[in-house]
Amino acid sequence: MSAAPVWSVDPRTGNPREQVAVEATAEEVDRAVRAAHAVRDALADRTGRAAFLRTAAELLEESGEHIVEAADAETALGPARLTGELARTAAQLRAFAEVVDEGAYLDVHIDHQDGSRTPPWPDLRRYKIPLGVVAVYAASNFPLAFSVPGGDTASALAAGCPVVVKAHPDHPATSELCASVLRRAAARTGLPEDVLTLVHGFDAGVELIRHPLVSAAGFTGSVRGGRALFDAAAARPVPIPFHGELGSLNPVVVTGAAAAERAGEIGAGLGGSMTLGAGQFCTKPGFVLVPEGAAGDQLLKTLTETVSSTGSGVLLDHRMRDAFVTGVRERAALPDVGAPVTPGAGGEHTVSAGFLTVPAARLTAEGPHDALLEECFGPVTVIARYASVDEIAAVLARLPGNLTATLQTAAEDADPDAARLLAALTPLAGRILVNGWPTGVAVAPAQHHGGPYPATTSTSTSVGATAIERWLRPVTYQSTPEALLPPELREDNPLGLPRRVDGRRA
Amino acid sequence: MSAAPVWSVDPRTGNPREQVAVEATAEEVDRAVRAAHAVRDALADRTGRAAFLRTAAELLEESGEHIVEAADAETALGPARLTGELARTAAQLRAFAEVVDEGAYLDVHIDHQDGSRTPPWPDLRRYKIPLGVVAVYAASNFPLAFSVPGGDTASALAAGCPVVVKAHPDHPATSELCASVLRRAAARTGLPEDVLTLVHGFDAGVELIRHPLVSAAGFTGSVRGGRALFDAAAARPVPIPFHGELGSLNPVVVTGAAAAERAGEIGAGLGGSMTLGAGQFCTKPGFVLVPEGAAGDQLLKTLTETVSSTGSGVLLDHRMRDAFVTGVRERAALPDVGAPVTPGAGGEHTVSAGFLTVPAARLTAEGPHDALLEECFGPVTVIARYASVDEIAAVLARLPGNLTATLQTAAEDADPDAARLLAALTPLAGRILVNGWPTGVAVAPAQHHGGPYPATTSTSTSVGATAIERWLRPVTYQSTPEALLPPELREDNPLGLPRRVDGRRA
């Protein structure tokens, strides 16, 4: 049997560009994982890891032009967006280098022997150690920031875990380029290149999640694909943590007062956010509760203008284009559903943006309209017109978990419904926005990019400093002589780590 | 169909003592979960929760004598041990009250708007909120500390989550008593009693893990039972975190130098630890690598004396007694396995302690002797005699995950093998001990009671302050006006919480 070729495809034409690799066989996946496992001790040194991450950022920027060109050719996301994504990806690698340097993530706790406790305390010293080889499943829609050199990889390497990345088929050439940059960065900082390897192919992805030496996995993609891998991770003889980001509707509630105050601004902002990157953001506002009446009508008027003036766009691949066209057609055909700007097929290879409307009353109980409460990947959003705050609450109570939930409210203290609605939105998502738009995810310590299922399959985040927690486990040393303790846990704190001693910050 | 009765049984005779309850039907489980869910907001106030936990500790101590008597009657663990367990359980409730008061567990992060970042930061504020109703599956072997008023319950209530406990059939009367104490404590602190409810029955436990309003589960028990519930939690339409503590061999390595230095002390210490509580501790040292030769022989001589002088014991129930008797008989029948003190049936209702020996060489490759590497609940341990440090390493590499791993080494700096062996033990467990015994788990911030599967099904702990993390998820507020922010996240820090601001401790 000859190896299946992996082609880079131009989504603007549907034509293959070049063969960039072959799919990995089960033996090749096994070799990649074993090679990663074999070099795990090389990542034990924090200083070396931080240097590696910074060098990776540098080399990524050095090859920036070349990478952006390749990524644009196979994703059609455009050079401007991709240049920004590359800068973000490099900044993210550097942010994790800082996390490693500071060492707070090690979560050092020291409790001295204390016979007065119930029961008595022996000397106990805890910190966190890396889990082992991490499998990273790259995203389609962020060929850099959520793919080979992205947040899952950066946080896993920062934690001291070697990584095997399963490339996304929408950008294999970019993946190869980025993997070679990361491997070069490893070599330049004196680390073995196998701290990161890349494999291609659907079957390779399945082999990877089942491999006994894989200790954890990160995933960004669809609910269907992510759930299948989550199930495989849970079904292993030794189950492993599966941190998947699967799908999100990202509801927005526009209060009556907000619509009355700034219908035009909200309509224009929504139009910009939902069509950004051809609607292919995991944080696209896909469901918006807008009041019935004149102010809401005005909002829709501006939205109509904004969306109508958006040119047609190219989705990441033709399968997605087909799914989008079918998805919006089915939704638009439901009773009482309108399409002020009809989303759907543009040219032979493009799609055009649009939005659908529905009375919120159609969504307060189970029925065929529940399709409108499922994410539709691409430049479309659903506007549900509501008659009362109680109706908003009834619809929100039926929503699945989300990455984000947004409240559009009136100027400070002027909105009687704001507090109640914010309280209703909080259980629905991991990030709550007021008077902003969810597209755009800052890489910051206070960031949380995750949320109730199916937004994510765990309670952790894939963006921001705390993403490192996913790849660590605590270990406590009891009554261990100083000479045998890891330096992180020694009494005199030779590494100058932040720590808690006897239950207090020290 | 009439409700199935729940009997309290005396393990010293096998006779039923009294009917204490009936098994919960699916409808009753549903009612319990809905009632818990309905009162979740009552737990939102931290001051109220801390008062509740302290009152629960007080009332538990007030009813101590009565509870210990009931627990002894249905577990045969003895008043001394149970009195200690009650004190530990009360101290644990108070320790979580302190955790709630301090508020570090909220993990507050505030990042101010900063346009100089790549990409720019909006104002982001994160803390942790409770997940919702938690299902707690009580343990057989700790009727208090890992059951109704135990660590899972205490940490979940501390996190602000209502709890539905599934009682263990080995101590239903104790469970009823403790549940009533906790409900009384709730009422006395002005909280609804339904913040904690108790259900009985195997089927009720299955209903509970499948209930859509259950958000997470804690479990302490067998690998078989725990894995079944873990699988059910993962297979739900909306999977939930399942924090299970399932099984552990708790390996011990005695170096040649240690045996030469203090064979007698180690033999006696091991005998005491493995027979403690009739060998029914999850941290019982169940597998010990002892050097061949005279020093190792001397160790076994002391072990023989210690174990022989241990009286027969009563296990928690007759099913366990049968499993123990069968388990040790099958293991003892393997080729090359010796039994210097034969474990097995004592009297009609008791078991006698013992230990088995095997050459470590029998365990370096897959085979029938692998049964010796599986936990056998009860007063038995397996001594593997090794010829070299390489042989130790070969056996350790084949062990499953553990709660603890112990190194018995010689006096400081005198043991050439200590560092290498400690490094080989660390990947195997969540708590590493040097020259101690693993039975006895201090309730301390630096404690970690967990470990690689099957020790636990997650990377978290069920003992110590960080156990609270299991029942929380982060939520970030973006660009939210001060008036709409929860007090925990307001700029002027009205609650005086520890927090990180712009990436630094504040």
PDB file of N, CA and C in Angstrom, chain B residues 312-353:
ATOM      1  N   SER B 312      -6.755 -11.305  64.056  1.00  0.00           N
ATOM      2  CA  SER B 312      -7.608 -11.337  62.875  1.00  0.00           C
ATOM      3  C   SER B 312      -8.511 -10.098  62.881  1.00  0.00           C
ATOM      4  N   GLY B 313      -8.963  -9.732  61.694  1.00  0.00           N
ATOM      5  CA  GLY B 313      -9.740  -8.496  61.576  1.00  0.00           C
ATOM      6  C   GLY B 313     -11.038  -8.715  60.831  1.00  0.00           C
ATOM      7  N   VAL B 314     -11.931  -7.781  60.991  1.00  0.00           N
ATOM      8  CA  VAL B 314     -13.217  -7.836  60.290  1.00  0.00           C
ATOM      9  C   VAL B 314     -13.185  -6.842  59.132  1.00  0.00           C
ATOM     10  N   LEU B 315     -13.474  -7.315  57.931  1.00  0.00           N
ATOM     11  CA  LEU B 315     -13.527  -6.386  56.798  1.00  0.00           C
ATOM     12  C   LEU B 315     -14.892  -5.697  56.773  1.00  0.00           C
ATOM     13  N   LEU B 316     -15.001  -4.701  55.885  1.00  0.00           N
ATOM     14  CA  LEU B 316     -16.185  -3.838  55.898  1.00  0.00           C
ATOM     15  C   LEU B 316     -17.467  -4.580  55.572  1.00  0.00           C
ATOM     16  N   ASP B 317     -17.365  -5.596  54.739  1.00  0.00           N
ATOM     17  CA  ASP B 317     -18.541  -6.423  54.482  1.00  0.00           C
ATOM     18  C   ASP B 317     -18.098  -7.796  54.002  1.00  0.00           C
ATOM     19  N   HIS B 318     -19.050  -8.706  53.885  1.00  0.00           N
ATOM     20  CA  HIS B 318     -18.691 -10.081  53.564  1.00  0.00           C
ATOM     21  C   HIS B 318     -18.301 -10.280  52.103  1.00  0.00           C
ATOM     22  N   ARG B 319     -18.789  -9.398  51.241  1.00  0.00           N
ATOM     23  CA  ARG B 319     -18.384  -9.452  49.851  1.00  0.00           C
ATOM     24  C   ARG B 319     -16.880  -9.154  49.741  1.00  0.00           C
ATOM     25  N   MET B 320     -16.443  -8.182  50.524  1.00  0.00           N
ATOM     26  CA  MET B 320     -15.020  -7.848  50.530  1.00  0.00           C
ATOM     27  C   MET B 320     -14.191  -8.980  51.115  1.00  0.00           C
ATOM     28  N   ARG B 321     -14.734  -9.581  52.154  1.00  0.00           N
ATOM     29  CA  ARG B 321     -14.034 -10.708  52.766  1.00  0.00           C
ATOM     30  C   ARG B 321     -13.865 -11.831  51.739  1.00  0.00           C
ATOM     31  N   ASP B 322     -14.924 -12.140  51.007  1.00  0.00           N
ATOM     32  CA  ASP B 322     -14.837 -13.182  49.985  1.00  0.00           C
ATOM     33  C   ASP B 322     -13.808 -12.814  48.919  1.00  0.00           C
ATOM     34  N   ALA B 323     -13.846 -11.548  48.483  1.00  0.00           N
ATOM     35  CA  ALA B 323     -12.917 -11.105  47.437  1.00  0.00           C
ATOM     36  C   ALA B 323     -11.476 -11.210  47.931  1.00  0.00           C
ATOM     37  N   PHE B 324     -11.271 -10.873  49.202  1.00  0.00           N
ATOM     38  CA  PHE B 324      -9.930 -10.945  49.785  1.00  0.00           C
ATOM     39  C   PHE B 324      -9.443 -12.388  49.822  1.00  0.00           C
ATOM     40  N   VAL B 325     -10.285 -13.266  50.337  1.00  0.00           N
ATOM     41  CA  VAL B 325      -9.894 -14.666  50.486  1.00  0.00           C
ATOM     42  C   VAL B 325      -9.581 -15.273  49.116  1.00  0.00           C
ATOM     43  N   THR B 326     -10.434 -15.009  48.135  1.00  0.00           N
ATOM     44  CA  THR B 326     -10.200 -15.514  46.785  1.00  0.00           C
ATOM     45  C   THR B 326      -8.946 -14.885  46.183  1.00  0.00           C
ATOM     46  N   GLY B 327      -8.825 -13.583  46.359  1.00  0.00           N
ATOM     47  CA  GLY B 327      -7.700 -12.854  45.767  1.00  0.00           C
ATOM     48  C   GLY B 327      -6.359 -13.346  46.268  1.00  0.00           C
ATOM     49  N   VAL B 328      -6.242 -13.534  47.566  1.00  0.00           N
ATOM     50  CA  VAL B 328      -4.953 -13.988  48.089  1.00  0.00           C
ATOM     51  C   VAL B 328      -4.709 -15.460  47.730  1.00  0.00           C
ATOM     52  N   ARG B 329      -5.746 -16.247  47.675  1.00  0.00           N
ATOM     53  CA  ARG B 329      -5.573 -17.666  47.342  1.00  0.00           C
ATOM     54  C   ARG B 329      -5.039 -17.795  45.906  1.00  0.00           C
ATOM     55  N   GLU B 330      -5.657 -17.046  44.985  1.00  0.00           N
ATOM     56  CA  GLU B 330      -5.213 -17.108  43.585  1.00  0.00           C
ATOM     57  C   GLU B 330      -3.769 -16.627  43.434  1.00  0.00           C
ATOM     58  N   ARG B 331      -3.428 -15.553  44.123  1.00  0.00           N
ATOM     59  CA  ARG B 331      -2.068 -15.021  44.017  1.00  0.00           C
ATOM     60  C   ARG B 331      -1.058 -15.996  44.619  1.00  0.00           C
ATOM     61  N   ALA B 332      -1.407 -16.586  45.753  1.00  0.00           N
ATOM     62  CA  ALA B 332      -0.482 -17.490  46.439  1.00  0.00           C
ATOM     63  C   ALA B 332      -0.216 -18.749  45.616  1.00  0.00           C
ATOM     64  N   ALA B 333      -1.155 -19.079  44.727  1.00  0.00           N
ATOM     65  CA  ALA B 333      -1.017 -20.313  43.946  1.00  0.00           C
ATOM     66  C   ALA B 333      -0.099 -20.143  42.743  1.00  0.00           C
ATOM     67  N   LEU B 334       0.342 -18.937  42.462  1.00  0.00           N
ATOM     68  CA  LEU B 334       1.216 -18.709  41.301  1.00  0.00           C
ATOM     69  C   LEU B 334       2.594 -19.335  41.559  1.00  0.00           C
ATOM     70  N   PRO B 335       3.246 -19.815  40.490  1.00  0.00           N
ATOM     71  CA  PRO B 335       4.577 -20.419  40.663  1.00  0.00           C
ATOM     72  C   PRO B 335       5.555 -19.444  41.318  1.00  0.00           C
ATOM     73  N   ASP B 336       6.405 -19.972  42.186  1.00  0.00           N
ATOM     74  CA  ASP B 336       7.462 -19.174  42.833  1.00  0.00           C
ATOM     75  C   ASP B 336       6.945 -18.169  43.844  1.00  0.00           C
ATOM     76  N   VAL B 337       5.651 -18.193  44.129  1.00  0.00           N
ATOM     77  CA  VAL B 337       5.123 -17.276  45.133  1.00  0.00           C
ATOM     78  C   VAL B 337       5.084 -17.974  46.488  1.00  0.00           C
ATOM     79  N   GLY B 338       5.669 -17.332  47.484  1.00  0.00           N
ATOM     80  CA  GLY B 338       5.662 -17.885  48.836  1.00  0.00           C
ATOM     81  C   GLY B 338       4.744 -17.097  49.738  1.00  0.00           C
ATOM     82  N   ALA B 339       4.430 -17.696  50.892  1.00  0.00           N
ATOM     83  CA  ALA B 339       3.568 -17.007  51.855  1.00  0.00           C
ATOM     84  C   ALA B 339       4.101 -17.248  53.255  1.00  0.00           C
ATOM     85  N   PRO B 340       5.143 -16.507  53.633  1.00  0.00           N
ATOM     86  CA  PRO B 340       5.727 -16.679  54.981  1.00  0.00           C
ATOM     87  C   PRO B 340       4.672 -16.537  56.078  1.00  0.00           C
ATOM     88  N   VAL B 341       3.731 -15.596  55.898  1.00  0.00           N
ATOM     89  CA  VAL B 341       2.546 -15.551  56.770  1.00  0.00           C
ATOM     90  C   VAL B 341       1.349 -15.569  55.832  1.00  0.00           C
ATOM     91  N   THR B 342       0.591 -16.669  55.897  1.00  0.00           N
ATOM     92  CA  THR B 342      -0.474 -16.847  54.912  1.00  0.00           C
ATOM     93  C   THR B 342      -1.668 -15.963  55.234  1.00  0.00           C
ATOM     94  N   PRO B 343      -2.014 -15.049  54.314  1.00  0.00           N
ATOM     95  CA  PRO B 343      -3.216 -14.250  54.521  1.00  0.00           C
ATOM     96  C   PRO B 343      -4.433 -15.059  54.095  1.00  0.00           C
ATOM     97  N   GLY B 344      -5.592 -14.725  54.603  1.00  0.00           N
ATOM     98  CA  GLY B 344      -6.798 -15.425  54.153  1.00  0.00           C
ATOM     99  C   GLY B 344      -7.888 -15.396  55.192  1.00  0.00           C
ATOM    100  N   ALA B 345      -8.763 -16.401  55.131  1.00  0.00           N
ATOM    101  CA  ALA B 345      -9.888 -16.447  56.039  1.00  0.00           C
ATOM    102  C   ALA B 345      -9.384 -16.655  57.457  1.00  0.00           C
ATOM    103  N   GLY B 346      -9.937 -15.906  58.423  1.00  0.00           N
ATOM    104  CA  GLY B 346      -9.650 -16.130  59.827  1.00  0.00           C
ATOM    105  C   GLY B 346     -10.763 -17.001  60.369  1.00  0.00           C
ATOM    106  N   GLY B 347     -11.636 -16.412  61.180  1.00  0.00           N
ATOM    107  CA  GLY B 347     -12.822 -17.131  61.617  1.00  0.00           C
ATOM    108  C   GLY B 347     -13.912 -17.026  60.558  1.00  0.00           C
ATOM    109  N   GLU B 348     -15.140 -17.286  60.953  1.00  0.00           N
ATOM    110  CA  GLU B 348     -16.253 -17.276  60.011  1.00  0.00           C
ATOM    111  C   GLU B 348     -16.472 -15.884  59.421  1.00  0.00           C
ATOM    112  N   HIS B 349     -16.197 -14.840  60.218  1.00  0.00           N
ATOM    113  CA  HIS B 349     -16.452 -13.471  59.763  1.00  0.00           C
ATOM    114  C   HIS B 349     -15.193 -12.620  59.678  1.00  0.00           C
ATOM    115  N   THR B 350     -14.052 -13.220  59.920  1.00  0.00           N
ATOM    116  CA  THR B 350     -12.816 -12.440  59.982  1.00  0.00           C
ATOM    117  C   THR B 350     -11.816 -12.902  58.928  1.00  0.00           C
ATOM    118  N   VAL B 351     -10.774 -12.085  58.800  1.00  0.00           N
ATOM    119  CA  VAL B 351      -9.653 -12.462  57.926  1.00  0.00           C
ATOM    120  C   VAL B 351      -8.378 -12.307  58.739  1.00  0.00           C
ATOM    121  N   SER B 352      -7.336 -13.044  58.320  1.00  0.00           N
ATOM    122  CA  SER B 352      -6.049 -12.851  58.986  1.00  0.00           C
ATOM    123  C   SER B 352      -5.065 -12.247  57.993  1.00  0.00           C
ATOM    124  N   ALA B 353      -4.198 -11.400  58.540  1.00  0.00           N
ATOM    125  CA  ALA B 353      -3.229 -10.679  57.720  1.00  0.00           C
ATOM    126  C   ALA B 353      -2.075 -11.591  57.303  1.00  0.00           C
TER     127      ALA B 353
END
